Amino acid sequence: MNSYFKNMTGRLRTAGWISVLLLAVAVCVLLVGCGQTKSAQDSRDISAELVYESSLEIEYAEEFSADFYEGGYTLLTIADGSRFLLVPDGKKAPEDLAQDVIVLQQPLSNIYLVASAAMSSFADLDALDMIRFSGTRQSDWYIEDAAAAMADGSILYTGKYSAPDYEKILAEGCGLCIENTMILHTPEVKENLEKFGIPVMVDYSSYENEPLGRCEWVKFYGILTGKQTEAQKIFDEQKKYVDDITARLTDGNSAVSDGKRPTVAYFYISSNGGAVVRKGNDYIPKMIEMAGGSYIFSDLGVDDGKASSSVNMQMEKFYEGTRDADYIIYNSTIDGEIGSIDELVAKAPLLADLKAVKNGNVYCTGKNFYQETNVCGLMVSDIYSMLTGSGDMVFLKKVN
C-alpha cells in the first residue's frame, strides 16, 4: 500500500507540474499575441489628436506602408524605420506628435530628387513641378519630360548624392530631399541636409524583389504628391499586363504554356571582359518567369547573403552556363545598346558559339528601361512577345 500511495503521489506531482507548465505556455502565448497587436497599434498611435481610419492596401511591396487619419493626415513609413506625417494644406501638425515622426507640410515643393527611380513616378503623375533639384544631369535622363524640364531650367542639377550643392539647395528653400540607398554609404551628407532643416527620405524601391512591388511604389509617390487616384490607375494598368499573360500561360493557348519553358540569359559584358548576370531571386529573373521563360541562372547567388543583385562571372564560366540558352538579353544600362550581333561578339568572341546567337535569338534592352520603374508589367509583356514571336516590344529590340 505504501508503494502504491508513493506512486500515486509522484504521478499527481508530475501532473501538477505539467499543468503549471501548460498554463505558463498559454500565458506566454497570450502575452506575445497581445504584444504583437499592441506593437502594430503603437506604430500608428503617433498622437492623441489623430484618429486612425485605415491603411493603404499594398499587394506586393514590402518596403513601405501608409496609414490614414481623420482630417486628411497620412503617415508614411519606410523600411529603414523612418516615418513622415503628411499634413494637409492649411492644417497644423499635432503638438504631441511622436518625436521620431518628420512633418511634411502639403503641398510639397522644391524637392531635391536624387533617387532616379522615383522620377518616372513624378513624371507619370504629372507632378514634375514639385521637383526643383536633380541629382542626375540632363544628359543622363532618358525620361523625356525630366530632360525637358532640366533643359528649360525648371529643374536644376545640384550634384549627385555624395556631393550636393548645399548653397544652391538652401538658397531656394528645398522642402524635401529624396535619396536612393546609396546615401547609406555617405551618411554625413544626410546628416548635413537634416542639420540645415531639410527632411531626408530614402527610396527603398530597389529592395523590392517582386517586379510589381517596385511598381507599387507609384502609390507611395501618389500619396506624397496628392495624386493617389492617378497612382492607383498606373499600378492597375501594369498589373493587368501581368494578369493577362498569366491567363495566357494557364489556359493552354500560349506558345510557351506547354512543355519545357524556353531558357533566357540576361547579362552585360564588363570593362574587364567578364559577364555580369542577375541573381536568381532578383526582379529581372522573376519577370522572365512571369513571361513564361526560365532564367538560365535561377539558382545563382540566391543564398549568398549579399545585398548586391548581380554576380560577376568569368567569360568561360558564363559561356558554359549559357551556351544552350534559347534566348539572350543584353543589358544596355552600363555601356549602351548593341547595334548588331557582330558588335556583341566583338566584346567576347566566345559568344559566337552560343545557341541563341547561332539561331538569331539575341535581344537588347533600351537604355531607358531602368529609369522607367513603373513599367514592369509592360516589360513582362515584352519578354512574352520575345518568347512567342508575337506583338510589338517597347523596351526590348531584336539584334541582327
Short mmCIF file of C-alpha atoms in Angstrom, two decimals:
data_model
loop_
_atom_site.label_atom_id
_atom_site.label_comp_id
_atom_site.label_asym_id
_atom_site.label_seq_id
_atom_site.Cartn_x
_atom_site.Cartn_y
_atom_site.Cartn_z
CA MET A 1 0.00 0.00 0.00
CA ASN A 2 2.77 2.39 0.88
CA SER A 3 4.40 1.92 -2.52
CA TYR A 4 1.03 2.42 -4.19
CA PHE A 5 0.48 5.76 -2.46
CA LYS A 6 4.03 6.80 -3.19
CA ASN A 7 3.50 6.10 -6.90
CA MET A 8 0.19 7.95 -6.90
CA THR A 9 1.72 10.91 -5.13
CA GLY A 10 4.53 11.05 -7.68
CA ARG A 11 2.08 10.92 -10.55
CA LEU A 12 -0.02 13.69 -9.07
CA ARG A 13 3.04 15.86 -8.57
CA THR A 14 4.10 15.24 -12.17
CA ALA A 15 0.62 16.04 -13.42
CA GLY A 16 0.66 19.19 -11.32
CA TRP A 17 3.93 20.35 -12.81
CA ILE A 18 2.68 19.62 -16.32
CA SER A 19 -0.44 21.70 -15.63
CA VAL A 20 1.69 24.57 -14.38
CA LEU A 21 3.93 24.38 -17.45
CA LEU A 22 0.95 24.29 -19.82
CA LEU A 23 -0.57 27.30 -18.06
CA ALA A 24 2.73 29.17 -18.29
CA VAL A 25 2.99 28.44 -22.02
CA ALA A 26 -0.58 29.61 -22.55
CA VAL A 27 0.10 32.85 -20.67
CA CYS A 28 3.27 33.46 -22.72
CA VAL A 29 1.42 32.90 -25.99
CA LEU A 30 -1.29 35.28 -24.86
CA LEU A 31 1.22 37.92 -23.83
CA VAL A 32 3.17 37.59 -27.09
CA GLY A 33 -0.02 37.85 -29.09
CA CYS A 34 -1.07 40.91 -27.13
CA GLY A 35 2.38 42.37 -27.56
CA GLN A 36 2.27 41.95 -31.33
CA THR A 37 -1.17 43.54 -31.57
CA LYS A 38 -0.12 46.38 -29.30
CA SER A 39 3.08 46.90 -31.30
CA ALA A 40 1.15 47.23 -34.56
CA GLN A 41 -1.23 49.64 -32.87
CA ASP A 42 1.58 51.62 -31.26
CA SER A 43 3.18 52.21 -34.65
CA ARG A 44 0.05 54.14 -35.63
CA ASP A 45 -0.57 55.85 -32.27
CA ILE A 46 1.62 58.82 -33.02
CA SER A 47 -0.60 61.47 -31.42
CA ALA A 48 -3.65 61.64 -29.16
CA GLU A 49 -5.02 64.26 -31.56
CA LEU A 50 -5.01 61.94 -34.59
CA VAL A 51 -7.70 59.31 -35.12
CA TYR A 52 -6.63 56.34 -37.23
CA GLU A 53 -9.02 55.47 -40.09
CA SER A 54 -7.39 52.90 -42.39
CA SER A 55 -4.21 51.74 -44.10
CA LEU A 56 -3.21 51.64 -47.74
CA GLU A 57 -3.87 48.30 -49.42
CA ILE A 58 -0.49 47.06 -50.59
CA GLU A 59 -0.39 43.94 -52.76
CA TYR A 60 3.30 43.33 -53.43
CA ALA A 61 5.58 46.00 -51.97
CA GLU A 62 7.21 45.28 -48.60
CA GLU A 63 9.40 48.35 -48.08
CA PHE A 64 6.78 50.99 -47.22
CA SER A 65 3.36 51.41 -45.65
CA ALA A 66 0.80 54.20 -45.37
CA ASP A 67 -1.76 54.89 -42.63
CA PHE A 68 -4.62 57.37 -42.97
CA TYR A 69 -6.12 59.52 -40.21
CA GLU A 70 -9.19 61.71 -39.89
CA GLY A 71 -8.77 65.17 -41.36
CA GLY A 72 -6.59 64.09 -44.29
CA TYR A 73 -3.40 63.31 -42.35
CA THR A 74 -1.24 60.44 -43.65
CA LEU A 75 1.66 58.59 -42.05
CA LEU A 76 4.24 57.16 -44.47
CA THR A 77 6.62 54.57 -43.03
CA ILE A 78 9.71 53.30 -44.88
CA ALA A 79 11.68 50.08 -44.35
CA ASP A 80 14.52 51.88 -42.55
CA GLY A 81 12.06 52.85 -39.82
CA SER A 82 11.71 56.50 -40.82
CA ARG A 83 8.22 57.97 -40.53
CA PHE A 84 6.74 61.04 -42.21
CA LEU A 85 3.45 62.73 -41.41
CA LEU A 86 1.83 64.48 -44.37
CA VAL A 87 -0.08 67.46 -43.00
CA PRO A 88 -2.88 68.81 -45.26
CA ASP A 89 -2.62 72.34 -46.60
CA GLY A 90 -4.00 74.81 -44.09
CA LYS A 91 -3.67 72.45 -41.12
CA LYS A 92 -1.04 72.03 -38.41
CA ALA A 93 0.87 69.07 -37.07
CA PRO A 94 -0.29 67.81 -33.64
CA GLU A 95 1.63 69.29 -30.73
CA ASP A 96 2.08 65.87 -29.10
CA LEU A 97 3.41 64.17 -32.24
CA ALA A 98 5.86 61.31 -31.64
CA GLN A 99 9.41 62.70 -31.67
CA ASP A 100 10.70 60.47 -34.47
CA VAL A 101 7.97 61.46 -36.92
CA ILE A 102 9.07 64.02 -39.53
CA VAL A 103 6.46 66.57 -40.56
CA LEU A 104 5.90 67.29 -44.27
CA GLN A 105 3.54 70.19 -44.90
CA GLN A 106 1.49 69.86 -48.07
CA PRO A 107 1.68 70.87 -50.82
CA LEU A 108 5.33 69.90 -51.19
CA SER A 109 7.65 71.96 -53.36
CA ASN A 110 11.31 72.47 -54.25
CA ILE A 111 12.11 68.77 -53.90
CA TYR A 112 15.72 67.65 -54.38
CA LEU A 113 15.33 64.32 -56.19
CA VAL A 114 18.40 62.13 -56.02
CA ALA A 115 16.59 58.79 -56.33
CA SER A 116 16.37 58.47 -60.11
CA ALA A 117 13.94 55.55 -59.73
CA ALA A 118 11.34 57.98 -58.40
CA MET A 119 11.45 60.36 -61.37
CA SER A 120 9.19 58.19 -63.52
CA SER A 121 6.52 58.32 -60.81
CA PHE A 122 6.64 62.12 -60.68
CA ALA A 123 6.55 62.28 -64.48
CA ASP A 124 3.70 59.78 -64.83
CA LEU A 125 1.73 61.57 -62.11
CA ASP A 126 2.26 64.93 -63.84
CA ALA A 127 3.97 66.23 -60.71
CA LEU A 128 7.35 67.36 -62.04
CA ASP A 129 6.55 70.89 -60.92
CA MET A 130 7.20 69.74 -57.34
CA ILE A 131 10.83 68.94 -58.21
CA ARG A 132 13.34 71.78 -58.32
CA PHE A 133 16.66 69.98 -57.96
CA SER A 134 18.05 66.82 -59.55
CA GLY A 135 20.94 64.55 -58.61
CA THR A 136 21.13 63.40 -62.25
CA ARG A 137 22.41 65.52 -65.11
CA GLN A 138 20.17 66.40 -68.05
CA SER A 139 22.28 64.31 -70.44
CA ASP A 140 21.77 61.23 -68.26
CA TRP A 141 17.98 61.33 -68.20
CA TYR A 142 16.11 59.04 -70.60
CA ILE A 143 12.76 60.20 -69.26
CA GLU A 144 11.89 62.83 -71.84
CA ASP A 145 9.83 65.07 -69.56
CA ALA A 146 12.61 65.15 -66.97
CA ALA A 147 15.24 66.03 -69.57
CA ALA A 148 12.96 68.74 -70.99
CA ALA A 149 12.38 70.24 -67.52
CA MET A 150 16.13 70.47 -67.00
CA ALA A 151 16.62 71.95 -70.45
CA ASP A 152 14.24 74.83 -69.72
CA GLY A 153 15.61 75.39 -66.21
CA SER A 154 12.57 74.17 -64.30
CA ILE A 155 14.75 71.53 -62.67
CA LEU A 156 18.36 72.31 -61.77
CA TYR A 157 21.27 69.91 -61.41
CA THR A 158 22.62 70.30 -57.89
CA GLY A 159 25.10 67.46 -57.56
CA LYS A 160 24.98 63.71 -57.03
CA TYR A 161 24.11 62.03 -53.76
CA SER A 162 27.63 62.24 -52.32
CA ALA A 163 28.34 65.87 -53.28
CA PRO A 164 25.23 68.07 -53.25
CA ASP A 165 25.46 71.80 -53.90
CA TYR A 166 24.30 72.86 -50.43
CA GLU A 167 24.44 76.57 -51.23
CA LYS A 168 22.13 76.28 -54.23
CA ILE A 169 19.74 73.93 -52.43
CA LEU A 170 19.47 76.20 -49.40
CA ALA A 171 19.14 79.38 -51.46
CA GLU A 172 15.85 78.21 -52.95
CA GLY A 173 14.41 76.64 -49.82
CA CYS A 174 14.48 72.93 -50.51
CA GLY A 175 11.39 71.33 -48.94
CA LEU A 176 12.39 67.65 -49.12
CA CYS A 177 15.28 65.51 -50.29
CA ILE A 178 14.50 62.06 -51.73
CA GLU A 179 17.63 59.90 -51.77
CA ASN A 180 18.34 56.40 -53.01
CA THR A 181 20.02 53.82 -50.79
CA MET A 182 23.48 54.93 -51.99
CA ILE A 183 23.20 57.66 -49.36
CA LEU A 184 23.83 54.94 -46.77
CA HIS A 185 27.47 54.98 -47.92
CA THR A 186 27.78 58.70 -47.16
CA PRO A 187 25.67 59.23 -44.01
CA GLU A 188 27.36 62.56 -43.34
CA VAL A 189 25.54 64.06 -46.35
CA LYS A 190 22.16 63.03 -44.92
CA GLU A 191 23.17 64.44 -41.55
CA ASN A 192 24.22 67.76 -43.12
CA LEU A 193 20.95 68.12 -45.01
CA GLU A 194 18.98 67.43 -41.86
CA LYS A 195 21.08 69.94 -39.89
CA PHE A 196 20.06 72.54 -42.48
CA GLY A 197 16.42 71.70 -41.76
CA ILE A 198 15.82 69.68 -44.93
CA PRO A 199 13.84 66.44 -44.37
CA VAL A 200 15.54 63.43 -45.99
CA MET A 201 13.57 60.45 -47.27
CA VAL A 202 15.26 57.31 -48.64
CA ASP A 203 13.63 55.42 -51.53
CA TYR A 204 13.81 51.66 -50.90
CA SER A 205 12.06 50.56 -54.09
CA SER A 206 15.26 48.89 -55.30
CA TYR A 207 14.98 46.47 -52.38
CA GLU A 208 11.70 45.09 -53.70
CA ASN A 209 12.26 41.64 -55.21
CA GLU A 210 8.79 41.41 -56.70
CA PRO A 211 8.52 43.32 -60.00
CA LEU A 212 5.04 44.60 -59.17
CA GLY A 213 6.37 45.55 -55.73
CA ARG A 214 8.74 48.02 -57.37
CA CYS A 215 5.93 49.35 -59.49
CA GLU A 216 3.71 49.69 -56.42
CA TRP A 217 5.95 52.49 -55.14
CA VAL A 218 3.97 54.72 -57.50
CA LYS A 219 1.27 54.55 -54.80
CA PHE A 220 3.79 55.93 -52.30
CA TYR A 221 4.51 58.89 -54.57
CA GLY A 222 0.84 59.24 -55.40
CA ILE A 223 0.20 59.90 -51.70
CA LEU A 224 3.22 62.19 -51.45
CA THR A 225 2.04 64.31 -54.39
CA GLY A 226 -1.65 64.23 -53.58
CA LYS A 227 -2.45 62.10 -56.65
CA GLN A 228 -3.40 58.77 -55.13
CA THR A 229 -6.18 58.03 -57.63
CA GLU A 230 -3.88 58.53 -60.61
CA ALA A 231 -1.22 56.34 -58.97
CA GLN A 232 -3.70 53.50 -58.49
CA LYS A 233 -4.59 53.65 -62.18
CA ILE A 234 -0.91 53.46 -63.19
CA PHE A 235 -0.36 50.44 -60.96
CA ASP A 236 -3.56 48.69 -62.10
CA GLU A 237 -2.54 49.10 -65.74
CA GLN A 238 0.80 47.36 -65.14
CA LYS A 239 -0.82 44.62 -63.08
CA LYS A 240 -3.27 43.96 -65.92
CA TYR A 241 -0.38 43.25 -68.31
CA VAL A 242 0.86 40.58 -65.90
CA ASP A 243 -2.61 39.17 -65.24
CA ASP A 244 -3.33 38.87 -68.97
CA ILE A 245 -0.08 37.00 -69.61
CA THR A 246 -0.65 34.74 -66.61
CA ALA A 247 -4.06 33.86 -68.05
CA ARG A 248 -2.50 33.00 -71.42
CA LEU A 249 0.12 30.82 -69.78
CA THR A 250 -2.50 28.87 -67.86
CA ASP A 251 -5.23 28.48 -70.49
CA GLY A 252 -3.07 26.38 -72.84
CA ASN A 253 -3.31 28.82 -75.74
CA SER A 254 0.19 30.26 -75.41
CA ALA A 255 3.19 29.12 -77.39
CA VAL A 256 5.16 28.85 -74.14
CA SER A 257 2.46 27.33 -71.92
CA ASP A 258 3.12 23.70 -72.85
CA GLY A 259 6.23 21.60 -72.42
CA LYS A 260 9.65 22.91 -71.49
CA ARG A 261 9.92 26.65 -70.94
CA PRO A 262 12.45 28.47 -73.15
CA THR A 263 15.61 29.41 -71.28
CA VAL A 264 16.81 33.03 -71.09
CA ALA A 265 20.12 34.65 -70.12
CA TYR A 266 20.26 38.31 -69.05
CA PHE A 267 23.69 39.98 -68.80
CA TYR A 268 26.19 42.58 -69.92
CA ILE A 269 29.95 42.48 -70.55
CA SER A 270 32.02 44.42 -68.02
CA SER A 271 35.09 46.51 -68.82
CA ASN A 272 37.36 43.65 -67.76
CA GLY A 273 35.77 41.23 -70.20
CA GLY A 274 33.69 39.27 -67.71
CA ALA A 275 29.93 38.81 -67.68
CA VAL A 276 27.64 40.43 -65.12
CA VAL A 277 24.42 38.50 -64.55
CA ARG A 278 21.44 38.89 -62.21
CA LYS A 279 20.97 36.73 -59.15
CA GLY A 280 18.26 34.13 -59.39
CA ASN A 281 16.00 35.88 -56.85
CA ASP A 282 16.29 39.32 -58.48
CA TYR A 283 13.28 41.03 -60.02
CA ILE A 284 14.58 40.64 -63.60
CA PRO A 285 14.63 36.81 -63.46
CA LYS A 286 11.18 36.96 -61.88
CA MET A 287 9.89 38.96 -64.84
CA ILE A 288 11.33 36.33 -67.17
CA GLU A 289 9.49 33.62 -65.24
CA MET A 290 6.26 35.66 -65.24
CA ALA A 291 6.52 35.92 -69.03
CA GLY A 292 6.79 32.16 -69.48
CA GLY A 293 10.56 31.80 -69.67
CA SER A 294 13.13 30.12 -67.45
CA TYR A 295 16.10 32.16 -66.23
CA ILE A 296 19.27 30.25 -67.00
CA PHE A 297 20.94 31.12 -63.67
CA SER A 298 17.89 30.62 -61.46
CA ASP A 299 19.93 29.28 -58.51
CA LEU A 300 22.80 31.74 -58.74
CA GLY A 301 23.55 33.76 -55.58
CA VAL A 302 20.16 33.08 -54.02
CA ASP A 303 21.57 32.18 -50.61
CA ASP A 304 24.83 34.13 -50.56
CA GLY A 305 23.51 36.68 -48.06
CA LYS A 306 24.85 39.64 -50.05
CA ALA A 307 22.80 42.73 -50.84
CA SER A 308 24.03 43.01 -54.43
CA SER A 309 21.55 41.99 -57.13
CA SER A 310 24.22 40.90 -59.61
CA VAL A 311 27.15 38.49 -59.87
CA ASN A 312 30.40 38.81 -61.84
CA MET A 313 31.41 35.73 -63.83
CA GLN A 314 34.47 34.79 -65.85
CA MET A 315 33.58 34.54 -69.52
CA GLU A 316 34.40 30.82 -69.71
CA LYS A 317 32.02 30.04 -66.84
CA PHE A 318 29.34 32.27 -68.34
CA TYR A 319 29.72 30.51 -71.68
CA GLU A 320 29.31 27.09 -70.07
CA GLY A 321 26.10 28.23 -68.40
CA THR A 322 24.53 29.93 -71.42
CA ARG A 323 25.72 28.02 -74.47
CA ASP A 324 22.40 26.17 -74.73
CA ALA A 325 20.14 29.07 -73.70
CA ASP A 326 17.30 29.69 -76.13
CA TYR A 327 17.41 33.49 -75.81
CA ILE A 328 19.89 36.06 -74.56
CA ILE A 329 19.05 39.62 -73.49
CA TYR A 330 21.86 42.13 -73.34
CA ASN A 331 21.53 44.70 -70.56
CA SER A 332 22.40 48.06 -72.11
CA THR A 333 22.40 50.07 -68.86
CA ILE A 334 26.17 50.27 -68.37
CA ASP A 335 27.83 50.51 -71.76
CA GLY A 336 24.91 51.29 -74.06
CA GLU A 337 22.85 49.40 -76.58
CA ILE A 338 24.41 46.97 -79.05
CA GLY A 339 23.59 47.51 -82.71
CA SER A 340 24.44 44.08 -84.11
CA ILE A 341 25.42 40.53 -83.21
CA ASP A 342 28.89 41.28 -84.59
CA GLU A 343 29.20 44.11 -82.06
CA LEU A 344 28.23 41.73 -79.26
CA VAL A 345 30.70 39.05 -80.38
CA ALA A 346 33.45 41.68 -80.59
CA LYS A 347 33.05 42.17 -76.83
CA ALA A 348 33.57 38.44 -76.20
CA PRO A 349 34.37 36.08 -79.13
CA LEU A 350 33.17 33.03 -77.16
CA LEU A 351 29.62 34.30 -77.52
CA ALA A 352 29.65 33.43 -81.23
CA ASP A 353 29.14 29.76 -80.30
CA LEU A 354 26.07 30.31 -78.15
CA LYS A 355 22.93 28.56 -79.37
CA ALA A 356 20.92 31.80 -79.11
CA VAL A 357 23.49 33.69 -81.21
CA LYS A 358 23.54 30.99 -83.89
CA ASN A 359 19.72 30.98 -84.01
CA GLY A 360 19.47 34.78 -84.05
CA ASN A 361 17.63 34.99 -80.72
CA VAL A 362 19.60 37.97 -79.42
CA TYR A 363 17.82 40.95 -77.83
CA CYS A 364 18.86 44.17 -76.12
CA THR A 365 17.15 46.40 -73.56
CA GLY A 366 16.67 50.09 -74.24
CA LYS A 367 18.74 52.42 -72.09
CA ASN A 368 15.56 53.98 -70.71
CA PHE A 369 14.32 50.76 -69.12
CA TYR A 370 15.93 51.21 -65.69
CA GLN A 371 14.64 54.76 -65.29
CA GLU A 372 11.09 53.73 -66.20
CA THR A 373 10.34 51.96 -62.93
CA ASN A 374 6.55 51.96 -63.40
CA VAL A 375 6.55 49.66 -66.41
CA CYS A 376 7.33 46.20 -65.06
CA GLY A 377 4.08 44.84 -66.47
CA LEU A 378 4.93 46.19 -69.89
CA MET A 379 8.42 44.66 -69.67
CA VAL A 380 6.90 41.28 -68.83
CA SER A 381 4.73 41.73 -71.91
CA ASP A 382 7.85 42.50 -73.98
CA ILE A 383 9.58 39.34 -72.80
CA TYR A 384 6.45 37.32 -73.55
CA SER A 385 6.41 38.80 -77.07
CA MET A 386 10.07 37.84 -77.47
CA LEU A 387 9.41 34.26 -76.42
CA THR A 388 6.35 33.86 -78.61
CA GLY A 389 7.41 35.95 -81.59
CA SER A 390 4.20 37.94 -81.39
CA GLY A 391 3.39 41.57 -80.68
CA ASP A 392 5.37 44.78 -80.59
CA MET A 393 8.01 45.46 -77.96
CA VAL A 394 8.73 48.74 -76.17
CA PHE A 395 11.83 48.08 -74.06
CA LEU A 396 13.36 45.18 -75.99
CA LYS A 397 14.65 45.13 -79.53
CA LYS A 398 15.95 42.28 -81.61
CA VAL A 399 19.63 42.44 -82.53
CA ASN A 400 20.54 41.15 -86.01
#
